Amino acid sequence: METFTRRRCFTCKMKRSIRKNSFFAKFPKQSLGQLIMLIYFWSVDLSRKKTTRMLAISNNLVCKVFRALEDICSVELATNPFLPFPAGGAAVVKCDESKFNHKAKYNRGRRAPDVWVFGVLYTATSPAKGFYQVVRRRDRATLLPILAKCLQPGSTVYTDDWGAYRNLQRHLPNRVACHRVVVHSENFVDPATGIHTQEAESAWANLKMPLKARRGISRDDLQAYLDDRMWRQWRGLDDIIANFLPVVASQYTNYTV
């Protein structure tokens, strides 16, 4: 049985649960201790499977709580966007697209439709930080508005030779000052210019690694997962839990006793 879960109003002397109008109210049947531990395990990026074992609770509950925490990241990024990228002087921005389909074991089962993510990497930091968005198409009409949202005027952009990037300076004259291309069918690093998009390849590997343990992710959940990753890169920094708790509190400002 939980203790110290009610507060008394100094004015009216009425008691209210400390869960009321808080994140904890979403999960009324779970103890506050368990929920706090779930927030902590999420913050240190412990897998859902390991979290389930550590707390001896259902995987379904862990998934629900972790998804609710991802949604908080989504709201935070929408409320306080980090785009366009900070002015980085000579910083180079690198773009790429990657398919996030889960491969069926032994090629059995129905093939899922392709799910693509467009990534824009800001390389002024190490490791690079990114913006990632699920897209239905990889055409110019889809990708250029995202680039325009990410880039500062005068940006230098590196891409592969995908057709949607062709004549990038002409299509985004107020954003792109220089566009350099590496042809991946010939080289991953251009031997003449040294141009490459390796930061993007590294970002894709880091994004997909946790999903392998989850055996894939649904399209409906993918953007929330990407928002989680972006929040960690841009806002969580080196102390995820300390930087995340004020965000949780800020989204539940109607707390009353």
PDB file of C-alpha atoms in Angstrom:
ATOM      1  CA  MET A   1       0.000   0.000   0.000  1.00  0.00           C
ATOM      2  CA  GLU A   2       1.327   3.429  -0.924  1.00  0.00           C
ATOM      3  CA  THR A   3       2.017   6.033   1.718  1.00  0.00           C
ATOM      4  CA  PHE A   4       2.296   9.816   1.479  1.00  0.00           C
ATOM      5  CA  THR A   5       0.152   9.886  -1.654  1.00  0.00           C
ATOM      6  CA  ARG A   6      -2.251  12.616  -0.522  1.00  0.00           C
ATOM      7  CA  ARG A   7      -1.791  16.309   0.128  1.00  0.00           C
ATOM      8  CA  ARG A   8      -3.858  18.712   2.216  1.00  0.00           C
ATOM      9  CA  CYS A   9      -4.776  22.151   0.926  1.00  0.00           C
ATOM     10  CA  PHE A  10      -3.710  24.809   3.443  1.00  0.00           C
ATOM     11  CA  THR A  11      -6.751  26.927   2.563  1.00  0.00           C
ATOM     12  CA  CYS A  12      -9.721  24.557   2.421  1.00  0.00           C
ATOM     13  CA  LYS A  13      -8.074  21.686   4.352  1.00  0.00           C
ATOM     14  CA  MET A  14      -9.308  19.197   1.734  1.00  0.00           C
ATOM     15  CA  LYS A  15      -7.110  16.278   0.773  1.00  0.00           C
ATOM     16  CA  ARG A  16      -6.272  15.386  -2.808  1.00  0.00           C
ATOM     17  CA  SER A  17      -4.181  12.626  -4.326  1.00  0.00           C
ATOM     18  CA  ILE A  18      -0.747  13.766  -5.465  1.00  0.00           C
ATOM     19  CA  ARG A  19      -1.500  11.902  -8.698  1.00  0.00           C
ATOM     20  CA  LYS A  20      -4.293  14.315  -9.612  1.00  0.00           C
ATOM     21  CA  ASN A  21      -3.636  16.182 -12.876  1.00  0.00           C
ATOM     22  CA  SER A  22      -0.144  14.683 -13.090  1.00  0.00           C
ATOM     23  CA  PHE A  23       1.594  12.159 -15.315  1.00  0.00           C
ATOM     24  CA  PHE A  24       0.988   9.516 -12.630  1.00  0.00           C
ATOM     25  CA  ALA A  25      -2.778   9.858 -13.060  1.00  0.00           C
ATOM     26  CA  LYS A  26      -2.462   8.089 -16.423  1.00  0.00           C
ATOM     27  CA  PHE A  27      -1.586   4.865 -14.600  1.00  0.00           C
ATOM     28  CA  PRO A  28      -3.736   4.811 -11.440  1.00  0.00           C
ATOM     29  CA  LYS A  29      -3.269   1.098 -10.744  1.00  0.00           C
ATOM     30  CA  GLN A  30       0.526   1.262 -10.638  1.00  0.00           C
ATOM     31  CA  SER A  31       2.482   2.292  -7.558  1.00  0.00           C
ATOM     32  CA  LEU A  32       4.281   5.611  -7.637  1.00  0.00           C
ATOM     33  CA  GLY A  33       7.534   3.804  -6.933  1.00  0.00           C
ATOM     34  CA  GLN A  34       7.147   1.628 -10.019  1.00  0.00           C
ATOM     35  CA  LEU A  35       6.289   4.597 -12.203  1.00  0.00           C
ATOM     36  CA  ILE A  36       9.291   6.568 -10.969  1.00  0.00           C
ATOM     37  CA  MET A  37      11.534   3.595 -11.697  1.00  0.00           C
ATOM     38  CA  LEU A  38      10.015   3.299 -15.182  1.00  0.00           C
ATOM     39  CA  ILE A  39      10.812   6.961 -15.854  1.00  0.00           C
ATOM     40  CA  TYR A  40      14.366   6.381 -14.666  1.00  0.00           C
ATOM     41  CA  PHE A  41      14.879   3.245 -16.776  1.00  0.00           C
ATOM     42  CA  TRP A  42      13.489   5.101 -19.806  1.00  0.00           C
ATOM     43  CA  SER A  43      15.897   7.966 -19.142  1.00  0.00           C
ATOM     44  CA  VAL A  44      18.940   5.655 -19.146  1.00  0.00           C
ATOM     45  CA  ASP A  45      17.638   4.033 -22.339  1.00  0.00           C
ATOM     46  CA  LEU A  46      17.180   0.578 -20.851  1.00  0.00           C
ATOM     47  CA  SER A  47      15.365  -1.687 -23.281  1.00  0.00           C
ATOM     48  CA  ARG A  48      11.726  -2.537 -22.710  1.00  0.00           C
ATOM     49  CA  LYS A  49      12.577  -6.207 -22.344  1.00  0.00           C
ATOM     50  CA  LYS A  50      15.192  -5.573 -19.645  1.00  0.00           C
ATOM     51  CA  THR A  51      12.910  -3.108 -17.858  1.00  0.00           C
ATOM     52  CA  THR A  52      10.169  -5.732 -17.764  1.00  0.00           C
ATOM     53  CA  ARG A  53      12.561  -8.202 -16.144  1.00  0.00           C
ATOM     54  CA  MET A  54      14.035  -5.698 -13.691  1.00  0.00           C
ATOM     55  CA  LEU A  55      10.657  -4.593 -12.323  1.00  0.00           C
ATOM     56  CA  ALA A  56       8.844  -7.923 -12.763  1.00  0.00           C
ATOM     57  CA  ILE A  57       5.896  -6.231 -14.457  1.00  0.00           C
ATOM     58  CA  SER A  58       4.114  -6.799 -17.748  1.00  0.00           C
ATOM     59  CA  ASN A  59       5.748  -5.819 -21.010  1.00  0.00           C
ATOM     60  CA  ASN A  60       2.466  -4.226 -22.042  1.00  0.00           C
ATOM     61  CA  LEU A  61       2.650  -1.777 -19.119  1.00  0.00           C
ATOM     62  CA  VAL A  62       6.279  -0.930 -19.860  1.00  0.00           C
ATOM     63  CA  CYS A  63       5.394  -0.216 -23.498  1.00  0.00           C
ATOM     64  CA  LYS A  64       2.481   2.032 -22.500  1.00  0.00           C
ATOM     65  CA  VAL A  65       4.550   4.060 -20.045  1.00  0.00           C
ATOM     66  CA  PHE A  66       7.505   4.402 -22.414  1.00  0.00           C
ATOM     67  CA  ARG A  67       5.181   5.504 -25.223  1.00  0.00           C
ATOM     68  CA  ALA A  68       3.606   8.104 -22.912  1.00  0.00           C
ATOM     69  CA  LEU A  69       7.101   9.436 -22.173  1.00  0.00           C
ATOM     70  CA  GLU A  70       7.864   9.568 -25.893  1.00  0.00           C
ATOM     71  CA  ASP A  71       4.664  11.578 -26.387  1.00  0.00           C
ATOM     72  CA  ILE A  72       5.896  14.084 -23.797  1.00  0.00           C
ATOM     73  CA  CYS A  73       9.037  14.509 -25.918  1.00  0.00           C
ATOM     74  CA  SER A  74       6.866  15.060 -29.007  1.00  0.00           C
ATOM     75  CA  VAL A  75       4.873  17.792 -27.266  1.00  0.00           C
ATOM     76  CA  GLU A  76       8.037  19.443 -25.974  1.00  0.00           C
ATOM     77  CA  LEU A  77       9.615  19.564 -29.441  1.00  0.00           C
ATOM     78  CA  ALA A  78       6.410  20.977 -30.936  1.00  0.00           C
ATOM     79  CA  THR A  79       6.102  23.603 -28.187  1.00  0.00           C
ATOM     80  CA  ASN A  80       9.786  24.577 -28.097  1.00  0.00           C
ATOM     81  CA  PRO A  81      11.216  23.660 -31.515  1.00  0.00           C
ATOM     82  CA  PHE A  82      14.977  23.489 -32.053  1.00  0.00           C
ATOM     83  CA  LEU A  83      14.593  24.281 -35.755  1.00  0.00           C
ATOM     84  CA  PRO A  84      16.060  25.863 -37.728  1.00  0.00           C
ATOM     85  CA  PHE A  85      19.421  24.478 -36.689  1.00  0.00           C
ATOM     86  CA  PRO A  86      21.625  26.913 -34.774  1.00  0.00           C
ATOM     87  CA  ALA A  87      23.818  29.146 -36.876  1.00  0.00           C
ATOM     88  CA  GLY A  88      26.970  27.082 -37.192  1.00  0.00           C
ATOM     89  CA  GLY A  89      29.278  29.272 -39.231  1.00  0.00           C
ATOM     90  CA  ALA A  90      31.135  26.769 -41.395  1.00  0.00           C
ATOM     91  CA  ALA A  91      28.994  23.849 -40.161  1.00  0.00           C
ATOM     92  CA  VAL A  92      27.948  21.387 -42.834  1.00  0.00           C
ATOM     93  CA  VAL A  93      24.459  19.875 -42.942  1.00  0.00           C
ATOM     94  CA  LYS A  94      24.139  16.350 -44.350  1.00  0.00           C
ATOM     95  CA  CYS A  95      20.956  14.722 -45.642  1.00  0.00           C
ATOM     96  CA  ASP A  96      19.893  11.165 -46.291  1.00  0.00           C
ATOM     97  CA  GLU A  97      16.850   8.874 -46.322  1.00  0.00           C
ATOM     98  CA  SER A  98      16.585   5.414 -44.819  1.00  0.00           C
ATOM     99  CA  LYS A  99      14.027   2.616 -44.847  1.00  0.00           C
ATOM    100  CA  PHE A 100      12.749   1.488 -41.443  1.00  0.00           C
ATOM    101  CA  ASN A 101      11.030  -1.755 -42.422  1.00  0.00           C
ATOM    102  CA  HIS A 102      11.285  -4.705 -40.069  1.00  0.00           C
ATOM    103  CA  LYS A 103      12.518  -7.739 -42.011  1.00  0.00           C
ATOM    104  CA  ALA A 104      10.429 -10.865 -41.622  1.00  0.00           C
ATOM    105  CA  LYS A 105      12.387 -13.873 -40.399  1.00  0.00           C
ATOM    106  CA  TYR A 106      13.232 -16.291 -43.229  1.00  0.00           C
ATOM    107  CA  ASN A 107      11.266 -13.928 -45.545  1.00  0.00           C
ATOM    108  CA  ARG A 108       8.002 -15.425 -44.308  1.00  0.00           C
ATOM    109  CA  GLY A 109       4.776 -13.553 -43.837  1.00  0.00           C
ATOM    110  CA  ARG A 110       3.228 -10.630 -45.642  1.00  0.00           C
ATOM    111  CA  ARG A 111       5.659  -7.918 -46.751  1.00  0.00           C
ATOM    112  CA  ALA A 112       5.008  -4.628 -44.983  1.00  0.00           C
ATOM    113  CA  PRO A 113       4.821  -1.432 -47.051  1.00  0.00           C
ATOM    114  CA  ASP A 114       8.007   0.624 -47.154  1.00  0.00           C
ATOM    115  CA  VAL A 115       8.442   3.150 -44.323  1.00  0.00           C
ATOM    116  CA  TRP A 116      10.973   5.882 -45.047  1.00  0.00           C
ATOM    117  CA  VAL A 117      12.575   8.417 -42.721  1.00  0.00           C
ATOM    118  CA  PHE A 118      14.261  11.590 -43.932  1.00  0.00           C
ATOM    119  CA  GLY A 119      17.199  12.728 -41.811  1.00  0.00           C
ATOM    120  CA  VAL A 120      18.987  16.081 -41.724  1.00  0.00           C
ATOM    121  CA  LEU A 121      22.220  16.048 -39.687  1.00  0.00           C
ATOM    122  CA  TYR A 122      23.756  19.126 -38.073  1.00  0.00           C
ATOM    123  CA  THR A 123      27.491  18.420 -37.934  1.00  0.00           C
ATOM    124  CA  ALA A 124      28.741  21.353 -35.845  1.00  0.00           C
ATOM    125  CA  THR A 125      28.593  19.040 -32.807  1.00  0.00           C
ATOM    126  CA  SER A 126      30.204  15.682 -32.192  1.00  0.00           C
ATOM    127  CA  PRO A 127      28.345  13.408 -32.417  1.00  0.00           C
ATOM    128  CA  ALA A 128      26.121  15.092 -34.977  1.00  0.00           C
ATOM    129  CA  LYS A 129      22.562  15.955 -33.975  1.00  0.00           C
ATOM    130  CA  GLY A 130      19.660  15.412 -36.323  1.00  0.00           C
ATOM    131  CA  PHE A 131      16.105  16.056 -37.369  1.00  0.00           C
ATOM    132  CA  TYR A 132      14.205  12.950 -38.430  1.00  0.00           C
ATOM    133  CA  GLN A 133      10.769  12.767 -40.033  1.00  0.00           C
ATOM    134  CA  VAL A 134       8.700   9.891 -41.372  1.00  0.00           C
ATOM    135  CA  VAL A 135       7.823  10.588 -45.002  1.00  0.00           C
ATOM    136  CA  ARG A 136       5.459   8.890 -47.426  1.00  0.00           C
ATOM    137  CA  ARG A 137       7.507   9.883 -50.452  1.00  0.00           C
ATOM    138  CA  ARG A 138      11.112  10.815 -51.122  1.00  0.00           C
ATOM    139  CA  ASP A 139      10.343  13.268 -53.895  1.00  0.00           C
ATOM    140  CA  ARG A 140      11.384  16.899 -54.104  1.00  0.00           C
ATOM    141  CA  ALA A 141       7.950  18.174 -53.065  1.00  0.00           C
ATOM    142  CA  THR A 142       8.250  16.242 -49.795  1.00  0.00           C
ATOM    143  CA  LEU A 143      11.913  16.721 -48.888  1.00  0.00           C
ATOM    144  CA  LEU A 144      12.567  20.367 -49.782  1.00  0.00           C
ATOM    145  CA  PRO A 145      10.008  21.869 -47.331  1.00  0.00           C
ATOM    146  CA  ILE A 146      11.623  19.844 -44.536  1.00  0.00           C
ATOM    147  CA  LEU A 147      15.068  21.099 -45.540  1.00  0.00           C
ATOM    148  CA  ALA A 148      13.797  24.675 -45.665  1.00  0.00           C
ATOM    149  CA  LYS A 149      12.503  24.267 -42.106  1.00  0.00           C
ATOM    150  CA  CYS A 150      15.854  22.916 -40.857  1.00  0.00           C
ATOM    151  CA  LEU A 151      18.393  25.164 -42.574  1.00  0.00           C
ATOM    152  CA  GLN A 152      19.741  28.566 -41.724  1.00  0.00           C
ATOM    153  CA  PRO A 153      20.387  30.939 -44.658  1.00  0.00           C
ATOM    154  CA  GLY A 154      23.757  30.326 -46.253  1.00  0.00           C
ATOM    155  CA  SER A 155      24.023  26.644 -45.296  1.00  0.00           C
ATOM    156  CA  THR A 156      26.397  24.166 -46.898  1.00  0.00           C
ATOM    157  CA  VAL A 157      24.623  20.879 -47.658  1.00  0.00           C
ATOM    158  CA  TYR A 158      26.100  17.483 -48.505  1.00  0.00           C
ATOM    159  CA  THR A 159      23.884  14.790 -50.032  1.00  0.00           C
ATOM    160  CA  ASP A 160      24.092  11.697 -52.183  1.00  0.00           C
ATOM    161  CA  ASP A 161      22.966  11.858 -55.801  1.00  0.00           C
ATOM    162  CA  TRP A 162      19.280  11.116 -55.169  1.00  0.00           C
ATOM    163  CA  GLY A 163      17.231  12.994 -57.781  1.00  0.00           C
ATOM    164  CA  ALA A 164      15.181  15.026 -55.268  1.00  0.00           C
ATOM    165  CA  TYR A 165      18.351  16.935 -54.308  1.00  0.00           C
ATOM    166  CA  ARG A 166      19.244  17.954 -57.842  1.00  0.00           C
ATOM    167  CA  ASN A 167      19.674  21.736 -58.277  1.00  0.00           C
ATOM    168  CA  LEU A 168      19.226  22.241 -54.532  1.00  0.00           C
ATOM    169  CA  GLN A 169      20.694  25.761 -54.627  1.00  0.00           C
ATOM    170  CA  ARG A 170      18.207  26.794 -57.282  1.00  0.00           C
ATOM    171  CA  HIS A 171      15.212  25.384 -55.401  1.00  0.00           C
ATOM    172  CA  LEU A 172      16.263  26.741 -51.981  1.00  0.00           C
ATOM    173  CA  PRO A 173      18.241  29.889 -52.877  1.00  0.00           C
ATOM    174  CA  ASN A 174      17.522  31.546 -49.530  1.00  0.00           C
ATOM    175  CA  ARG A 175      18.827  28.591 -47.547  1.00  0.00           C
ATOM    176  CA  VAL A 176      21.530  26.739 -49.508  1.00  0.00           C
ATOM    177  CA  ALA A 177      24.741  28.564 -50.362  1.00  0.00           C
ATOM    178  CA  CYS A 178      26.685  25.451 -51.374  1.00  0.00           C
ATOM    179  CA  HIS A 179      25.545  21.951 -52.342  1.00  0.00           C
ATOM    180  CA  ARG A 180      28.073  19.139 -52.656  1.00  0.00           C
ATOM    181  CA  VAL A 181      27.272  15.609 -53.853  1.00  0.00           C
ATOM    182  CA  VAL A 182      28.827  12.189 -53.286  1.00  0.00           C
ATOM    183  CA  VAL A 183      27.817   9.407 -55.691  1.00  0.00           C
ATOM    184  CA  HIS A 184      27.392   6.315 -53.506  1.00  0.00           C
ATOM    185  CA  SER A 185      27.333   3.939 -56.457  1.00  0.00           C
ATOM    186  CA  GLU A 186      30.966   4.923 -57.017  1.00  0.00           C
ATOM    187  CA  ASN A 187      32.342   5.857 -53.584  1.00  0.00           C
ATOM    188  CA  PHE A 188      31.175   6.408 -50.023  1.00  0.00           C
ATOM    189  CA  VAL A 189      33.806   9.141 -49.744  1.00  0.00           C
ATOM    190  CA  ASP A 190      34.538  11.191 -52.854  1.00  0.00           C
ATOM    191  CA  PRO A 191      38.281  10.655 -53.484  1.00  0.00           C
ATOM    192  CA  ALA A 192      38.694  14.068 -55.097  1.00  0.00           C
ATOM    193  CA  THR A 193      36.766  16.296 -52.676  1.00  0.00           C
ATOM    194  CA  GLY A 194      36.490  14.204 -49.492  1.00  0.00           C
ATOM    195  CA  ILE A 195      32.732  14.736 -49.466  1.00  0.00           C
ATOM    196  CA  HIS A 196      30.792  12.060 -47.545  1.00  0.00           C
ATOM    197  CA  THR A 197      27.585  11.508 -45.570  1.00  0.00           C
ATOM    198  CA  GLN A 198      28.996   9.100 -42.999  1.00  0.00           C
ATOM    199  CA  GLU A 199      27.380  10.950 -40.068  1.00  0.00           C
ATOM    200  CA  ALA A 200      23.996  10.113 -41.561  1.00  0.00           C
ATOM    201  CA  GLU A 201      24.917   6.433 -41.887  1.00  0.00           C
ATOM    202  CA  SER A 202      26.052   6.398 -38.266  1.00  0.00           C
ATOM    203  CA  ALA A 203      22.804   8.083 -37.193  1.00  0.00           C
ATOM    204  CA  TRP A 204      20.702   5.451 -38.968  1.00  0.00           C
ATOM    205  CA  ALA A 205      22.621   2.650 -37.266  1.00  0.00           C
ATOM    206  CA  ASN A 206      22.106   4.219 -33.829  1.00  0.00           C
ATOM    207  CA  LEU A 207      18.399   4.805 -34.467  1.00  0.00           C
ATOM    208  CA  LYS A 208      17.736   1.279 -35.702  1.00  0.00           C
ATOM    209  CA  MET A 209      19.698  -0.598 -33.051  1.00  0.00           C
ATOM    210  CA  PRO A 210      17.041  -0.290 -30.264  1.00  0.00           C
ATOM    211  CA  LEU A 211      14.315  -1.217 -32.749  1.00  0.00           C
ATOM    212  CA  LYS A 212      15.965  -4.550 -33.497  1.00  0.00           C
ATOM    213  CA  ALA A 213      15.511  -5.534 -29.853  1.00  0.00           C
ATOM    214  CA  ARG A 214      11.839  -4.586 -30.178  1.00  0.00           C
ATOM    215  CA  ARG A 215      11.548  -6.615 -33.386  1.00  0.00           C
ATOM    216  CA  GLY A 216      10.499  -3.576 -35.328  1.00  0.00           C
ATOM    217  CA  ILE A 217       8.056  -0.757 -34.738  1.00  0.00           C
ATOM    218  CA  SER A 218       4.703   0.181 -36.243  1.00  0.00           C
ATOM    219  CA  ARG A 219       4.463   3.166 -38.543  1.00  0.00           C
ATOM    220  CA  ASP A 220       2.064   4.796 -36.069  1.00  0.00           C
ATOM    221  CA  ASP A 221       4.695   4.647 -33.312  1.00  0.00           C
ATOM    222  CA  LEU A 222       7.759   5.492 -35.374  1.00  0.00           C
ATOM    223  CA  GLN A 223       7.551   9.302 -35.294  1.00  0.00           C
ATOM    224  CA  ALA A 224       7.081   9.294 -31.513  1.00  0.00           C
ATOM    225  CA  TYR A 225      10.196   7.140 -31.231  1.00  0.00           C
ATOM    226  CA  LEU A 226      12.133   9.559 -33.463  1.00  0.00           C
ATOM    227  CA  ASP A 227      10.917  12.495 -31.359  1.00  0.00           C
ATOM    228  CA  ASP A 228      12.278  10.683 -28.294  1.00  0.00           C
ATOM    229  CA  ARG A 229      15.669  10.334 -29.990  1.00  0.00           C
ATOM    230  CA  MET A 230      15.687  13.974 -31.093  1.00  0.00           C
ATOM    231  CA  TRP A 231      14.761  15.195 -27.616  1.00  0.00           C
ATOM    232  CA  ARG A 232      17.628  13.215 -26.109  1.00  0.00           C
ATOM    233  CA  GLN A 233      20.086  14.681 -28.609  1.00  0.00           C
ATOM    234  CA  TRP A 234      18.995  18.300 -28.393  1.00  0.00           C
ATOM    235  CA  ARG A 235      17.518  18.678 -24.903  1.00  0.00           C
ATOM    236  CA  GLY A 236      18.462  15.660 -22.800  1.00  0.00           C
ATOM    237  CA  LEU A 237      22.207  16.063 -23.400  1.00  0.00           C
ATOM    238  CA  ASP A 238      24.354  14.462 -20.671  1.00  0.00           C
ATOM    239  CA  ASP A 239      21.704  14.356 -17.926  1.00  0.00           C
ATOM    240  CA  ILE A 240      18.470  12.987 -19.359  1.00  0.00           C
ATOM    241  CA  ILE A 241      16.541  12.541 -16.107  1.00  0.00           C
ATOM    242  CA  ALA A 242      17.417  15.985 -14.686  1.00  0.00           C
ATOM    243  CA  ASN A 243      16.460  17.704 -17.936  1.00  0.00           C
ATOM    244  CA  PHE A 244      13.332  15.614 -18.495  1.00  0.00           C
ATOM    245  CA  LEU A 245      11.561  15.985 -15.148  1.00  0.00           C
ATOM    246  CA  PRO A 246      10.968  19.769 -15.579  1.00  0.00           C
ATOM    247  CA  VAL A 247       9.493  19.003 -19.006  1.00  0.00           C
ATOM    248  CA  VAL A 248       7.044  16.528 -17.467  1.00  0.00           C
ATOM    249  CA  ALA A 249       6.060  19.094 -14.832  1.00  0.00           C
ATOM    250  CA  SER A 250       5.572  21.824 -17.446  1.00  0.00           C
ATOM    251  CA  GLN A 251       3.002  19.709 -19.316  1.00  0.00           C
ATOM    252  CA  TYR A 252       0.882  19.217 -16.209  1.00  0.00           C
ATOM    253  CA  THR A 253       0.506  22.815 -15.044  1.00  0.00           C
ATOM    254  CA  ASN A 254      -3.130  22.404 -13.936  1.00  0.00           C
ATOM    255  CA  TYR A 255      -2.140  20.526 -10.792  1.00  0.00           C
ATOM    256  CA  THR A 256      -4.537  21.355  -7.967  1.00  0.00           C
ATOM    257  CA  VAL A 257      -4.802  20.178  -4.386  1.00  0.00           C
TER     258      VAL A 257
END
